[in-house]
mmCIF file of C-alpha atoms in Angstrom:
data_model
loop_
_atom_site.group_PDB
_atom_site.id
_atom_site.type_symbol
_atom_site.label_atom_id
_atom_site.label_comp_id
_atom_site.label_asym_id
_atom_site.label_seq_id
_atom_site.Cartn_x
_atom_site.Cartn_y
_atom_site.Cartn_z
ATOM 1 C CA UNK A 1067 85.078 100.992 81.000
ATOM 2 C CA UNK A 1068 84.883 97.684 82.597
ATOM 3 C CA UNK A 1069 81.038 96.172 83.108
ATOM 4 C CA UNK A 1070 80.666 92.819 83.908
ATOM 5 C CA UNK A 1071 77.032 91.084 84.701
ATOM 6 C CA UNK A 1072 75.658 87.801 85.890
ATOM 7 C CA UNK A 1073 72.958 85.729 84.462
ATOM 8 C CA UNK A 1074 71.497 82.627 85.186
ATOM 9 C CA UNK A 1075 68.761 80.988 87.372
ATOM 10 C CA UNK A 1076 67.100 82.777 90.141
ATOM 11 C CA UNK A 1077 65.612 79.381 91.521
ATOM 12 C CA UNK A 1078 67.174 76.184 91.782
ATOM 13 C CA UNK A 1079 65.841 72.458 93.858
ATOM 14 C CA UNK A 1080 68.205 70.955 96.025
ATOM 15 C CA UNK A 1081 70.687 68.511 94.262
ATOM 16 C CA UNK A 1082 70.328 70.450 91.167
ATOM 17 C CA UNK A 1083 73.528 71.774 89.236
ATOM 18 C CA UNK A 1084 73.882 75.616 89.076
ATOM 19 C CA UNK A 1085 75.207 77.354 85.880
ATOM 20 C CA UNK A 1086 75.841 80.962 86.070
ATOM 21 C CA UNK A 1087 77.141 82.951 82.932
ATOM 22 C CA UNK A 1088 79.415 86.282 83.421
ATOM 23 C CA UNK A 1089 79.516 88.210 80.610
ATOM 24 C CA UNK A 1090 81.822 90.758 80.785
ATOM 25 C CA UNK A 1091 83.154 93.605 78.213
ATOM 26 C CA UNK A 1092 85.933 96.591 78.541
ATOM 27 C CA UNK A 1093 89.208 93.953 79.197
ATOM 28 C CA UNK A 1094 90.474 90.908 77.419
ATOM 29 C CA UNK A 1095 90.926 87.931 79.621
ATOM 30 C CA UNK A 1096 93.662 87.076 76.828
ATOM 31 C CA UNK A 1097 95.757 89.738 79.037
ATOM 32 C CA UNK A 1098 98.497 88.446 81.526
ATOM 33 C CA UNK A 1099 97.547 88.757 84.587
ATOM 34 C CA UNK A 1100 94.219 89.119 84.803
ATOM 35 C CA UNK A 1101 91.166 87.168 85.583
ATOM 36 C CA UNK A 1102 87.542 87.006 86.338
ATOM 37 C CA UNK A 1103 86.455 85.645 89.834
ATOM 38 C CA UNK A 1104 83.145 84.630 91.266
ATOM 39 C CA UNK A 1105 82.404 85.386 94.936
ATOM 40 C CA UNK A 1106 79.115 84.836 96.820
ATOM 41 C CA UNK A 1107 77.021 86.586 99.533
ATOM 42 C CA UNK A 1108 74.211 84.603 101.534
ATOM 43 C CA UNK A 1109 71.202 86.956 102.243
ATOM 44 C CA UNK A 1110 72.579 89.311 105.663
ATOM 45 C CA UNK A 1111 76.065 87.412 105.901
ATOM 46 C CA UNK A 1112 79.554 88.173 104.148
ATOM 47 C CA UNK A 1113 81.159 87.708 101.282
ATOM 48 C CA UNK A 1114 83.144 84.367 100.523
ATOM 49 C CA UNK A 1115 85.389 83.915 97.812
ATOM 50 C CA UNK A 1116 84.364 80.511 95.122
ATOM 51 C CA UNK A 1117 86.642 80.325 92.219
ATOM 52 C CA UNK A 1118 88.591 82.450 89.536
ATOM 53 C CA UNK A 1119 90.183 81.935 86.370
ATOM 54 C CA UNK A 1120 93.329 83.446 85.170
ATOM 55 C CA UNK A 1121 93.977 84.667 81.360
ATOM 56 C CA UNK A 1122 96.433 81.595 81.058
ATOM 57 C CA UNK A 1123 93.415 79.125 82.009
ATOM 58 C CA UNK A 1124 95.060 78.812 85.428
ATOM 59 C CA UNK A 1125 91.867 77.936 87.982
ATOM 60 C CA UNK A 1126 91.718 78.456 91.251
ATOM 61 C CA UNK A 1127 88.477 77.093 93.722
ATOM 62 C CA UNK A 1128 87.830 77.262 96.667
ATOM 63 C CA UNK A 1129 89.052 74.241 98.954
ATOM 64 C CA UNK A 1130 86.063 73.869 100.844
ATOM 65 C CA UNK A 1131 83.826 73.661 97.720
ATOM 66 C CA UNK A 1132 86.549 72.467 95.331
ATOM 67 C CA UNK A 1133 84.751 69.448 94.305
ATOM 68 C CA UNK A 1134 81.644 70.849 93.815
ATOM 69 C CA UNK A 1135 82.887 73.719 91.680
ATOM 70 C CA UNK A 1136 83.598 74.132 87.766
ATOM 71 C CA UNK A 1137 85.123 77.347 86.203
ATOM 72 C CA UNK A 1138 85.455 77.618 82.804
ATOM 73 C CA UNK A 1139 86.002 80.281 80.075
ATOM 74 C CA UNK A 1140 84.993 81.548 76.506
ATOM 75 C CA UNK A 1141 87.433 83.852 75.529
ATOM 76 C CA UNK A 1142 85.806 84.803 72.048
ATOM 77 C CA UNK A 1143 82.348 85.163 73.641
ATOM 78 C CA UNK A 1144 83.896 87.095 76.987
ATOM 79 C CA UNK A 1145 82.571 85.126 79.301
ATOM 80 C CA UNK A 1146 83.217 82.872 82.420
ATOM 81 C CA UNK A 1147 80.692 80.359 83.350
ATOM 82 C CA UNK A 1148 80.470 78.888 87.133
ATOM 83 C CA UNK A 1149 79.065 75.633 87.786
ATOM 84 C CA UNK A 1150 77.861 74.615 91.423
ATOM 85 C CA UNK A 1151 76.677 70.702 91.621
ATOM 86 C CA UNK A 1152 74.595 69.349 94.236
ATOM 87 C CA UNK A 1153 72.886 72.669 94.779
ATOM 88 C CA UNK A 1154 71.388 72.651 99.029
ATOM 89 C CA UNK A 1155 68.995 75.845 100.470
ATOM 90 C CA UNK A 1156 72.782 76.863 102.381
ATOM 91 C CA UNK A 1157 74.108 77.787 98.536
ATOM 92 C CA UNK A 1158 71.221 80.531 98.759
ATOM 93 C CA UNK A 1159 73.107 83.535 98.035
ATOM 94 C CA UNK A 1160 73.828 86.390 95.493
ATOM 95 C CA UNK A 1161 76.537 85.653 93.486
ATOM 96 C CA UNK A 1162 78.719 88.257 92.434
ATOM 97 C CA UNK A 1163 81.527 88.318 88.875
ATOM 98 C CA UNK A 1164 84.717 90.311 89.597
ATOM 99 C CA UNK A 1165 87.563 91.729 87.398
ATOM 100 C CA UNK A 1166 90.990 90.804 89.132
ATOM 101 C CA UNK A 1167 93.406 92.994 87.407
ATOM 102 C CA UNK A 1168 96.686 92.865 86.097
ATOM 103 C CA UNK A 1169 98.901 93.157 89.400
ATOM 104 C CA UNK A 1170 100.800 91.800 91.693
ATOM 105 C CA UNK A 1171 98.471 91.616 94.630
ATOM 106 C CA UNK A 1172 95.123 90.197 94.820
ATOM 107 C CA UNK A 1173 92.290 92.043 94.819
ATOM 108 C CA UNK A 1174 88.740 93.150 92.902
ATOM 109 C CA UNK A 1175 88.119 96.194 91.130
ATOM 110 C CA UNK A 1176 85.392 95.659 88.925
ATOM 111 C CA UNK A 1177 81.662 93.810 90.318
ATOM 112 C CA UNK A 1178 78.891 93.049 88.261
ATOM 113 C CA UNK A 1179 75.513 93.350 90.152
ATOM 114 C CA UNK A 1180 75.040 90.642 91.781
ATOM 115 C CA UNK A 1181 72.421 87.501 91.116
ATOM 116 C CA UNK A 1182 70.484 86.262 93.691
ATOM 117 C CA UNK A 1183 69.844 82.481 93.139
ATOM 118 C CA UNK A 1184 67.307 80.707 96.178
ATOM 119 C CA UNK A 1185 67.659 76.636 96.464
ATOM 120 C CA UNK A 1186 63.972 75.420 97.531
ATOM 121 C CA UNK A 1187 61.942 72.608 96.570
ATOM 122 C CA UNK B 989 83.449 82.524 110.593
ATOM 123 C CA UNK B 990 85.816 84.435 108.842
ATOM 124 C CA UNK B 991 89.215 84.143 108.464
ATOM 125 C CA UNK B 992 89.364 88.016 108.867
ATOM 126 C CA UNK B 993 88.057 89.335 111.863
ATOM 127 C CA UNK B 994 86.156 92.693 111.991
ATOM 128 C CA UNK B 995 84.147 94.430 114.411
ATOM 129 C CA UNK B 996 80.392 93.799 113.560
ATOM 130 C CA UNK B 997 79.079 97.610 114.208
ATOM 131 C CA UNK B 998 80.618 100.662 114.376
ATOM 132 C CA UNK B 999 78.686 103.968 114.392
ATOM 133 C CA UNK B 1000 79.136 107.742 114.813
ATOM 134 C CA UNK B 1001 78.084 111.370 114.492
ATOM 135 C CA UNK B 1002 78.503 113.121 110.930
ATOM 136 C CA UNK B 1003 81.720 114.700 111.061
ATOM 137 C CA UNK B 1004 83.402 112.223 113.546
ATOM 138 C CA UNK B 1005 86.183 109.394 112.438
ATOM 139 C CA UNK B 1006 85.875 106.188 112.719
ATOM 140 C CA UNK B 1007 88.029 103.507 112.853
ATOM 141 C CA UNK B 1008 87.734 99.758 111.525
ATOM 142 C CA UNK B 1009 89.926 96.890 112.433
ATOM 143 C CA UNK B 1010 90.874 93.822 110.344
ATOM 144 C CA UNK B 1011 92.586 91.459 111.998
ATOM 145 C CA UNK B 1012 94.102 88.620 110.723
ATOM 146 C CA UNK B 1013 96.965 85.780 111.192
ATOM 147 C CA UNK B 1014 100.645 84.838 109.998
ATOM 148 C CA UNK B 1015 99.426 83.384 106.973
ATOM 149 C CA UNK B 1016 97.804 85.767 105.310
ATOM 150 C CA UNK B 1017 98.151 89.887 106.628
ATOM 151 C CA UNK B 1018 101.175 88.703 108.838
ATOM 152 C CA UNK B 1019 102.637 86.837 105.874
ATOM 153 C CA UNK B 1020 102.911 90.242 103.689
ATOM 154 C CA UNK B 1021 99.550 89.903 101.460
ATOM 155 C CA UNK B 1022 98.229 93.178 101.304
ATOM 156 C CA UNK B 1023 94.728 94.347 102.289
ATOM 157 C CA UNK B 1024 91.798 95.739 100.160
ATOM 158 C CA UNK B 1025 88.493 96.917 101.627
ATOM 159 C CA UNK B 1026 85.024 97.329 100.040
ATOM 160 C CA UNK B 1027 81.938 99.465 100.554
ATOM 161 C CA UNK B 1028 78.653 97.981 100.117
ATOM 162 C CA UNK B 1029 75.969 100.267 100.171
ATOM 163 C CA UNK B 1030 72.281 98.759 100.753
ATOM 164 C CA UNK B 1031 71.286 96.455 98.128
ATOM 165 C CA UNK B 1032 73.868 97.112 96.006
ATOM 166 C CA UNK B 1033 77.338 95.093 95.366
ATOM 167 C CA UNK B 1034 80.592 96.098 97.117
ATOM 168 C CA UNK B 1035 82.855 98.622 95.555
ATOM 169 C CA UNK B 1036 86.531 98.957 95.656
ATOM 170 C CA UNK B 1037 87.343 101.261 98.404
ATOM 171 C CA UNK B 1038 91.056 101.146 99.020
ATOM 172 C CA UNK B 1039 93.108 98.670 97.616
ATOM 173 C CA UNK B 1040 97.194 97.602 98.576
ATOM 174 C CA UNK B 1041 96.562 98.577 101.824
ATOM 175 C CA UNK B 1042 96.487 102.587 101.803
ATOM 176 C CA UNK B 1043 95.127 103.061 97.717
ATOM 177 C CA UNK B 1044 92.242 105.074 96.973
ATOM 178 C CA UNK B 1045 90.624 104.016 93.186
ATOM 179 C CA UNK B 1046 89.920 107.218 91.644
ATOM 180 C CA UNK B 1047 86.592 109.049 92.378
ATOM 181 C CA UNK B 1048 86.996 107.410 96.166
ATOM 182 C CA UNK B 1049 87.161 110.712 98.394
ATOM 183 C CA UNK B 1050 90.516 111.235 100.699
ATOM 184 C CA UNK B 1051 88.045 110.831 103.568
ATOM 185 C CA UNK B 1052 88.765 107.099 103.656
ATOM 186 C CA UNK B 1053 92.018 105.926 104.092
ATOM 187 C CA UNK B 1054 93.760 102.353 105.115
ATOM 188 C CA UNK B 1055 96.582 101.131 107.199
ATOM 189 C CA UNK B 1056 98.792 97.872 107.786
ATOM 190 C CA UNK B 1057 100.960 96.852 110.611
ATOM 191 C CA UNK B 1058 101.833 93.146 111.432
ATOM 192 C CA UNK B 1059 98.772 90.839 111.070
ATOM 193 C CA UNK B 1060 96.110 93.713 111.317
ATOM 194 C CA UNK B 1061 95.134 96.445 109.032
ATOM 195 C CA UNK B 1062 92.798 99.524 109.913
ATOM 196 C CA UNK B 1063 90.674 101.530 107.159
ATOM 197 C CA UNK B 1064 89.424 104.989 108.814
ATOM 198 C CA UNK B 1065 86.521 107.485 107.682
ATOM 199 C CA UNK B 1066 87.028 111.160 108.818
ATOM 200 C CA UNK B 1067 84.809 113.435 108.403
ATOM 201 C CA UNK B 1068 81.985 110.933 108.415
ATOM 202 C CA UNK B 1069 78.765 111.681 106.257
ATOM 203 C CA UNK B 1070 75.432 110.157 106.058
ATOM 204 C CA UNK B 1071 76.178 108.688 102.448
ATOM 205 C CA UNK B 1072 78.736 106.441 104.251
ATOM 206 C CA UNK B 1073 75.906 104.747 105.807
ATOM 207 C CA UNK B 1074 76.968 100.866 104.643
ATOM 208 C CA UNK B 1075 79.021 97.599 105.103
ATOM 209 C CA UNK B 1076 82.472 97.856 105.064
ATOM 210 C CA UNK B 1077 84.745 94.397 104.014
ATOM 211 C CA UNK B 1078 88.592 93.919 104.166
ATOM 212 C CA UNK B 1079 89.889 91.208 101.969
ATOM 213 C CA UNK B 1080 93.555 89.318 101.975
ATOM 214 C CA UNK B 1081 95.068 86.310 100.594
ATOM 215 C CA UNK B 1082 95.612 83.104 103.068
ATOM 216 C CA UNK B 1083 98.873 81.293 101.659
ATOM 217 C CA UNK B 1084 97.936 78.714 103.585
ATOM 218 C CA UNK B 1085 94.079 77.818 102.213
ATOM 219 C CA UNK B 1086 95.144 78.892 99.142
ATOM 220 C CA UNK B 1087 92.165 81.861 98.903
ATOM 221 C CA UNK B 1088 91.243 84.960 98.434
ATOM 222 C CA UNK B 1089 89.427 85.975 102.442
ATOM 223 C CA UNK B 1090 87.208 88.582 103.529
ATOM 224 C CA UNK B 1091 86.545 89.836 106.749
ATOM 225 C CA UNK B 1092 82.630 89.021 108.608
ATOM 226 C CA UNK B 1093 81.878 92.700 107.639
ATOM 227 C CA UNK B 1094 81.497 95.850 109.788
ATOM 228 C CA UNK B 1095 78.259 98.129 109.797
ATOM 229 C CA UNK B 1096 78.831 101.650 109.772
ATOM 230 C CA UNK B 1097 75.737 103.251 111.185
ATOM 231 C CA UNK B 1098 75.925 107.535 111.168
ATOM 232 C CA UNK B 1099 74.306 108.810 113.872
#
């Protein structure tokens, strides 16, 4: 059974960095193909995709926040950590940790709960 | 603005179908990615409703089904019931941003 579930800050000041933690358990991210992704919802508006990392170390980000965005990995602890720099009130959202499995297409089947995280001085 | 684009409302009377669109371009449903939609219930996070384009994930009733032809995709709810009451996401890849894209949403409201 795969759980996965977010922790972190819930309040963060503009310019600050954001570190989120997913700690996940049920799946090795030693396993071709898969990955754990991070997507984000602002309060009433849709979802947008940020980043993932495959089981190879492969990274993918998003090209509009590419160079704000760090993905990284801890195999032995299963978890993936997301870091946002330069934090601004429009990054206020709930940020969601996803399971991309093993497949040829590309898709989600496993969300943690969601944390929200509010940028405000 | 999405790179999907989905109706923003949608309602109708337990029992009725209804139908949501997902339209997209050649570079990401027209280019052969396939589409995945996702159910999110109030206050909670989305679920995996039907993924490659017409797959249910077990414990997902045969009430909801999904379609794909040329650079849309459809995902349709017969028999609709109150607990389908929620927001309703289709999701692609875009070869040409290089990401994983979601549609704006669509509310399903039952009457």
């Amino acid at each position: 059974q795969i759980t996965l579930k977010e922790s972190g800050p819930t309040l963060v000041k503009p310019t600050q960095t954001l570190t989120l933690t997913c700690t996940f358990s049920g799946f090795s991210l030693n396993s071709p193909g898969v990955g754990v992704g991070w997507i984000r919802q602002p309060p009433g508006k849709a979802l947008e995709w940020l980043a993932l990392s495959y089981w190879d170390d492969d990274k993918r980000y998003s090209p509009s926040l590419k160079s704000r965005l760090t993905i990284t990995k801890d195999t032995s602890k299963n978890q993936v950590d997301l870091t946002l720099t330069n934090m601004d009130p429009v990054d206020t959202a709930t940020y969601f940790c996803t399971h991309r499995p093993q497949s040829t297409s590309y898709y989600f089947d496993f969300w943690g709960q969601g944390t929200l995280v509010t940028v405000s001085s | 603005q999405s790179v999907l684009t989905q109706p923003p409302s949608m309602s109708g009377a337990p029992g009725q179908r209804v139908t949501i669109s997902c339209t997209g371009s050649s570079s990401n449903i027209g280019a052969g990615y396939d589409v995945h939609w996702y159910q999110q219930l109030p206050g909670t996070a989305p679920k995996l409703l039907i993924y490659v384009n017409n797959n249910r994930p077990s414990g997902v009733p045969d009430r909801f089904s999904g379609s794909k032809s040329g650079t849309s995709a459809s995902l349709a709810i017969t028999g609709l019931q109150a607990e389908d009451e929620a927001d309703y996401y289709c999701q692609s890849y875009d070869r040409s941003l290089s990401t994983w894209v979601f549609g704006g949403g669509t509310k399903v409201t039952v009457l």
